[in-house]
């Protein structure tokens, strides 16, 4: 949206953040803390998570194929590319997920891909990214989902479909200039893939709230307490990111 409007991503989020907040207020919905993942406290929290996972050996660099637009001179991460879904053949699938069938896909899997900003047919080039070892946690996650009696049936079915296909290691970085910077010397040209850093925003938001009320450690009462019940009210396209 920022590219199409010829403005910076910061300008886009500064425009829509208060607009969306007003919409919630007009619906009579209130928040203890209405946050945003562009804040420094979120960047720091997400980077701490990244380093923690990296130091545990769960992030591995891997050279992978990505779509590249020769006209825009950039790798086409996720929603920068559209095409036909290889699963259901919907012609409006994105480079991260097909809204029609819900399948999570990689950009180069799209049939007849095209650059979202200019319509050019992209090339396939190699680039290096860090991958999270999600495949190691298949059985643990299956047991965890099965143990949740309050999960909606459609959420469980969605997750079961992923387990049946087999969980794959997932990239946690992207070739973009906007986003949370990878906190490694060899990753200075990369940012975190939004699926990795955005859910951490719930934690950074409670940190922001705790600081605002003058009790900076209060966020731990929620995230360190095994009795905490966390409820997500989300759209179906976020099931994978918030459940698995």
CSV table of C-alpha atoms in Angstrom, one decimal:
chain,number,residue,atom,x,y,z
A,1,UNK,CA,0.0,0.0,0.0
A,2,UNK,CA,2.9,2.4,0.8
A,3,UNK,CA,4.6,1.7,-2.5
A,4,UNK,CA,1.4,2.2,-4.4
A,5,UNK,CA,0.7,5.5,-2.6
A,6,UNK,CA,4.4,6.6,-3.0
A,7,UNK,CA,4.8,7.1,0.7
A,8,UNK,CA,6.8,5.4,3.5
A,9,UNK,CA,5.3,2.5,5.4
A,10,UNK,CA,5.5,4.6,8.5
A,11,UNK,CA,3.2,7.1,6.9
A,12,UNK,CA,0.7,4.4,6.1
A,13,UNK,CA,0.6,3.0,9.7
A,14,UNK,CA,0.5,6.5,11.2
A,15,UNK,CA,-2.6,7.1,9.0
A,16,UNK,CA,-4.5,3.8,9.8
A,17,UNK,CA,-3.6,3.2,13.4
A,18,UNK,CA,-5.7,6.0,14.9
A,19,UNK,CA,-8.4,5.4,12.2
A,20,UNK,CA,-8.8,1.8,13.3
A,21,UNK,CA,-8.8,2.8,17.0
A,22,UNK,CA,-11.6,5.2,16.4
A,23,UNK,CA,-13.6,2.5,14.6
A,24,UNK,CA,-13.3,0.2,17.6
A,25,UNK,CA,-14.4,3.1,19.9
A,26,UNK,CA,-17.5,3.7,17.7
A,27,UNK,CA,-18.4,0.1,18.1
A,28,UNK,CA,-18.2,0.5,21.9
A,29,UNK,CA,-15.0,-1.6,22.2
A,30,UNK,CA,-12.4,-0.5,24.7
A,31,UNK,CA,-8.8,-1.6,25.2
A,32,UNK,CA,-6.6,-1.4,28.3
A,33,UNK,CA,-3.7,-0.9,25.8
A,34,UNK,CA,-4.1,-0.3,22.1
A,35,UNK,CA,-0.6,-1.0,20.9
A,36,UNK,CA,1.3,-1.2,17.6
A,37,UNK,CA,4.2,-3.4,16.6
A,38,UNK,CA,6.2,-0.5,15.2
A,39,UNK,CA,7.1,0.7,18.7
A,40,UNK,CA,10.7,0.4,20.0
A,41,UNK,CA,9.5,-1.7,22.9
A,42,UNK,CA,8.1,-4.3,20.5
A,43,UNK,CA,11.3,-4.3,18.3
A,44,UNK,CA,13.4,-4.9,21.4
A,45,UNK,CA,11.1,-7.7,22.7
A,46,UNK,CA,10.9,-9.5,19.3
A,47,UNK,CA,14.7,-9.3,18.9
A,48,UNK,CA,15.1,-10.8,22.4
A,49,UNK,CA,12.9,-13.7,21.3
A,50,UNK,CA,14.9,-14.1,18.1
A,51,UNK,CA,18.2,-14.3,20.0
A,52,UNK,CA,16.8,-16.7,22.6
A,53,UNK,CA,15.6,-19.1,19.9
A,54,UNK,CA,18.8,-18.6,17.9
A,55,UNK,CA,21.0,-19.4,20.9
A,56,UNK,CA,19.0,-22.6,21.5
A,57,UNK,CA,20.0,-23.8,18.0
A,58,UNK,CA,16.4,-23.7,16.7
A,59,UNK,CA,17.2,-21.2,13.9
A,60,UNK,CA,19.3,-22.4,11.0
A,61,UNK,CA,20.4,-20.4,7.9
A,62,UNK,CA,19.3,-22.0,4.6
A,63,UNK,CA,19.7,-20.9,1.0
A,64,UNK,CA,16.3,-20.9,-0.6
A,65,UNK,CA,14.6,-19.9,-3.8
A,66,UNK,CA,12.5,-16.7,-3.8
A,67,UNK,CA,10.7,-14.8,-6.5
A,68,UNK,CA,12.5,-11.6,-7.6
A,69,UNK,CA,11.0,-8.8,-9.7
A,70,UNK,CA,13.6,-7.5,-12.2
A,71,UNK,CA,11.6,-4.3,-12.8
A,72,UNK,CA,11.2,-3.3,-9.1
A,73,UNK,CA,14.6,-4.8,-8.3
A,74,UNK,CA,13.4,-6.6,-5.2
A,75,UNK,CA,12.6,-10.0,-3.8
A,76,UNK,CA,8.8,-10.5,-3.6
A,77,UNK,CA,8.0,-11.4,0.0
A,78,UNK,CA,4.6,-12.8,0.7
A,79,UNK,CA,1.9,-10.3,-0.3
A,80,UNK,CA,4.1,-8.6,-2.9
A,81,UNK,CA,3.2,-11.5,-5.2
A,82,UNK,CA,-0.1,-13.0,-6.4
A,83,UNK,CA,-1.0,-15.9,-8.6
A,84,UNK,CA,-3.0,-19.1,-8.9
A,85,UNK,CA,-3.1,-21.4,-5.8
A,86,UNK,CA,-1.5,-24.8,-6.5
A,87,UNK,CA,-4.0,-26.5,-4.2
A,88,UNK,CA,-7.5,-25.1,-5.1
A,89,UNK,CA,-6.6,-23.2,-8.3
A,90,UNK,CA,-8.0,-19.9,-7.0
A,91,UNK,CA,-6.5,-17.1,-9.1
A,92,UNK,CA,-6.2,-14.6,-6.3
A,93,UNK,CA,-3.8,-16.5,-4.0
A,94,UNK,CA,-1.1,-14.5,-2.2
A,95,UNK,CA,2.5,-15.5,-1.7
A,96,UNK,CA,1.9,-16.5,1.9
A,97,UNK,CA,-1.6,-17.9,2.0
A,98,UNK,CA,-4.6,-18.7,-0.2
A,99,UNK,CA,-7.7,-17.1,1.3
A,100,UNK,CA,-9.9,-19.4,-0.7
A,101,UNK,CA,-8.7,-22.7,0.8
A,102,UNK,CA,-6.6,-21.6,3.7
A,103,UNK,CA,-3.4,-23.3,2.6
A,104,UNK,CA,-0.1,-21.7,3.7
A,105,UNK,CA,2.1,-21.5,0.6
A,106,UNK,CA,5.5,-20.2,-0.5
A,107,UNK,CA,5.6,-17.5,-3.2
A,108,UNK,CA,7.4,-19.7,-5.7
A,109,UNK,CA,4.7,-22.4,-5.4
A,110,UNK,CA,2.2,-20.0,-7.1
A,111,UNK,CA,1.1,-20.8,-10.6
A,112,UNK,CA,1.5,-17.9,-13.0
A,113,UNK,CA,2.9,-15.5,-10.3
A,114,UNK,CA,2.9,-11.8,-10.9
A,115,UNK,CA,4.4,-8.9,-9.0
A,116,UNK,CA,1.7,-7.1,-6.9
A,117,UNK,CA,3.1,-3.6,-7.5
A,118,UNK,CA,3.9,-3.7,-11.3
A,119,UNK,CA,2.4,-7.0,-12.7
A,120,UNK,CA,5.7,-8.2,-14.0
A,121,UNK,CA,6.3,-12.0,-14.1
A,122,UNK,CA,9.1,-12.6,-11.5
A,123,UNK,CA,12.3,-14.6,-11.8
A,124,UNK,CA,13.4,-17.2,-9.3
A,125,UNK,CA,16.7,-16.3,-7.5
A,126,UNK,CA,18.5,-17.7,-4.5
A,127,UNK,CA,18.7,-15.9,-1.1
A,128,UNK,CA,19.6,-16.9,2.4
A,129,UNK,CA,17.2,-16.9,5.3
A,130,UNK,CA,16.9,-18.3,8.9
A,131,UNK,CA,14.4,-21.1,9.4
A,132,UNK,CA,12.7,-22.1,12.6
A,133,UNK,CA,12.7,-25.8,13.4
A,134,UNK,CA,8.9,-26.1,13.5
A,135,UNK,CA,9.1,-29.8,12.3
A,136,UNK,CA,10.6,-30.8,15.6
A,137,UNK,CA,7.5,-29.8,17.5
A,138,UNK,CA,4.8,-31.7,15.5
A,139,UNK,CA,3.9,-34.3,18.2
A,140,UNK,CA,4.1,-31.7,21.0
A,141,UNK,CA,1.8,-29.3,19.2
A,142,UNK,CA,-0.7,-32.1,18.3
A,143,UNK,CA,-0.9,-33.0,22.0
A,144,UNK,CA,-1.2,-29.3,23.0
A,145,UNK,CA,-4.0,-28.6,20.5
A,146,UNK,CA,-5.9,-31.8,21.5
A,147,UNK,CA,-5.7,-30.7,25.2
A,148,UNK,CA,-7.6,-27.5,24.6
A,149,UNK,CA,-11.3,-28.1,25.2
A,150,UNK,CA,-12.2,-24.5,24.6
A,151,UNK,CA,-10.7,-24.3,21.1
A,152,UNK,CA,-13.4,-24.0,18.4
A,153,UNK,CA,-13.9,-27.1,16.3
A,154,UNK,CA,-13.0,-25.3,13.1
A,155,UNK,CA,-9.7,-24.2,14.6
A,156,UNK,CA,-8.9,-27.8,15.6
A,157,UNK,CA,-9.8,-29.1,12.2
A,158,UNK,CA,-7.6,-26.5,10.5
A,159,UNK,CA,-4.7,-27.5,12.7
A,160,UNK,CA,-5.3,-31.2,12.1
A,161,UNK,CA,-5.1,-30.6,8.4
A,162,UNK,CA,-1.6,-29.1,8.9
A,163,UNK,CA,-0.5,-32.0,11.1
A,164,UNK,CA,-1.7,-34.5,8.5
A,165,UNK,CA,0.4,-32.8,5.8
A,166,UNK,CA,3.4,-32.7,8.2
A,167,UNK,CA,4.8,-29.5,9.7
A,168,UNK,CA,7.7,-28.0,7.8
A,169,UNK,CA,10.5,-25.7,9.1
A,170,UNK,CA,9.5,-22.1,8.4
A,171,UNK,CA,11.5,-19.1,7.4
A,172,UNK,CA,11.5,-16.3,10.0
A,173,UNK,CA,13.3,-13.6,8.0
A,174,UNK,CA,12.6,-11.7,4.8
A,175,UNK,CA,14.4,-9.5,2.3
A,176,UNK,CA,12.6,-6.2,3.2
A,177,UNK,CA,13.7,-2.8,4.5
A,178,UNK,CA,10.6,-2.3,6.7
A,179,UNK,CA,10.1,-4.4,9.9
A,180,UNK,CA,12.0,-5.6,12.9
A,181,UNK,CA,15.7,-5.9,12.1
A,182,UNK,CA,17.4,-9.3,12.6
A,183,UNK,CA,19.8,-8.8,15.6
A,184,UNK,CA,22.7,-10.7,14.1
A,185,UNK,CA,25.8,-9.1,12.4
A,186,UNK,CA,25.3,-11.3,9.3
A,187,UNK,CA,21.6,-10.4,9.2
A,188,UNK,CA,21.7,-6.7,8.9
A,189,UNK,CA,20.0,-6.7,5.5
A,190,UNK,CA,17.1,-8.8,6.7
A,191,UNK,CA,14.0,-8.2,8.8
A,192,UNK,CA,11.8,-10.7,10.8
A,193,UNK,CA,9.0,-12.4,8.9
A,194,UNK,CA,5.8,-10.9,10.3
A,195,UNK,CA,4.4,-14.2,11.3
A,196,UNK,CA,7.3,-14.6,13.8
A,197,UNK,CA,7.3,-11.1,15.3
A,198,UNK,CA,3.6,-10.1,15.2
A,199,UNK,CA,2.3,-12.6,17.8
A,200,UNK,CA,5.1,-11.4,20.2
A,201,UNK,CA,3.2,-8.0,20.0
A,202,UNK,CA,0.8,-9.3,22.6
A,203,UNK,CA,3.7,-9.5,25.1
A,204,UNK,CA,5.3,-6.2,24.1
A,205,UNK,CA,1.8,-4.6,24.4
A,206,UNK,CA,1.5,-5.8,28.0
A,207,UNK,CA,5.0,-4.5,28.7
A,208,UNK,CA,3.9,-1.1,27.3
A,209,UNK,CA,0.8,-1.2,29.5
A,210,UNK,CA,2.8,-2.1,32.6
A,211,UNK,CA,5.2,0.8,32.0
A,212,UNK,CA,2.3,3.2,31.4
A,213,UNK,CA,0.7,2.4,34.8
A,214,UNK,CA,4.1,2.7,36.6
A,215,UNK,CA,4.5,-1.0,37.3
A,216,UNK,CA,7.0,-2.2,34.7
A,217,UNK,CA,7.2,-5.8,35.9
A,218,UNK,CA,3.4,-6.3,36.0
A,219,UNK,CA,3.3,-7.9,32.6
A,220,UNK,CA,5.0,-11.0,34.1
A,221,UNK,CA,1.9,-11.6,36.2
A,222,UNK,CA,0.2,-12.7,33.0
A,223,UNK,CA,2.9,-14.3,30.8
A,224,UNK,CA,4.7,-16.2,33.6
A,225,UNK,CA,1.6,-17.5,35.3
A,226,UNK,CA,0.7,-21.1,34.2
A,227,UNK,CA,-2.9,-20.4,35.3
A,228,UNK,CA,-3.4,-17.6,32.8
A,229,UNK,CA,-6.1,-18.2,30.2
A,230,UNK,CA,-5.3,-16.5,26.9
A,231,UNK,CA,-8.2,-15.9,24.6
A,232,UNK,CA,-7.7,-14.9,20.9
A,233,UNK,CA,-10.6,-13.4,19.0
A,234,UNK,CA,-9.3,-13.6,15.4
A,235,UNK,CA,-10.1,-14.2,11.8
A,236,UNK,CA,-9.6,-17.7,10.3
A,237,UNK,CA,-6.5,-16.6,8.3
A,238,UNK,CA,-4.7,-16.2,11.6
A,239,UNK,CA,-5.4,-19.7,12.9
A,240,UNK,CA,-2.0,-21.0,12.0
A,241,UNK,CA,-0.1,-18.2,13.5
A,242,UNK,CA,-2.0,-18.0,16.8
A,243,UNK,CA,-2.6,-21.8,17.3
A,244,UNK,CA,0.3,-23.7,15.8
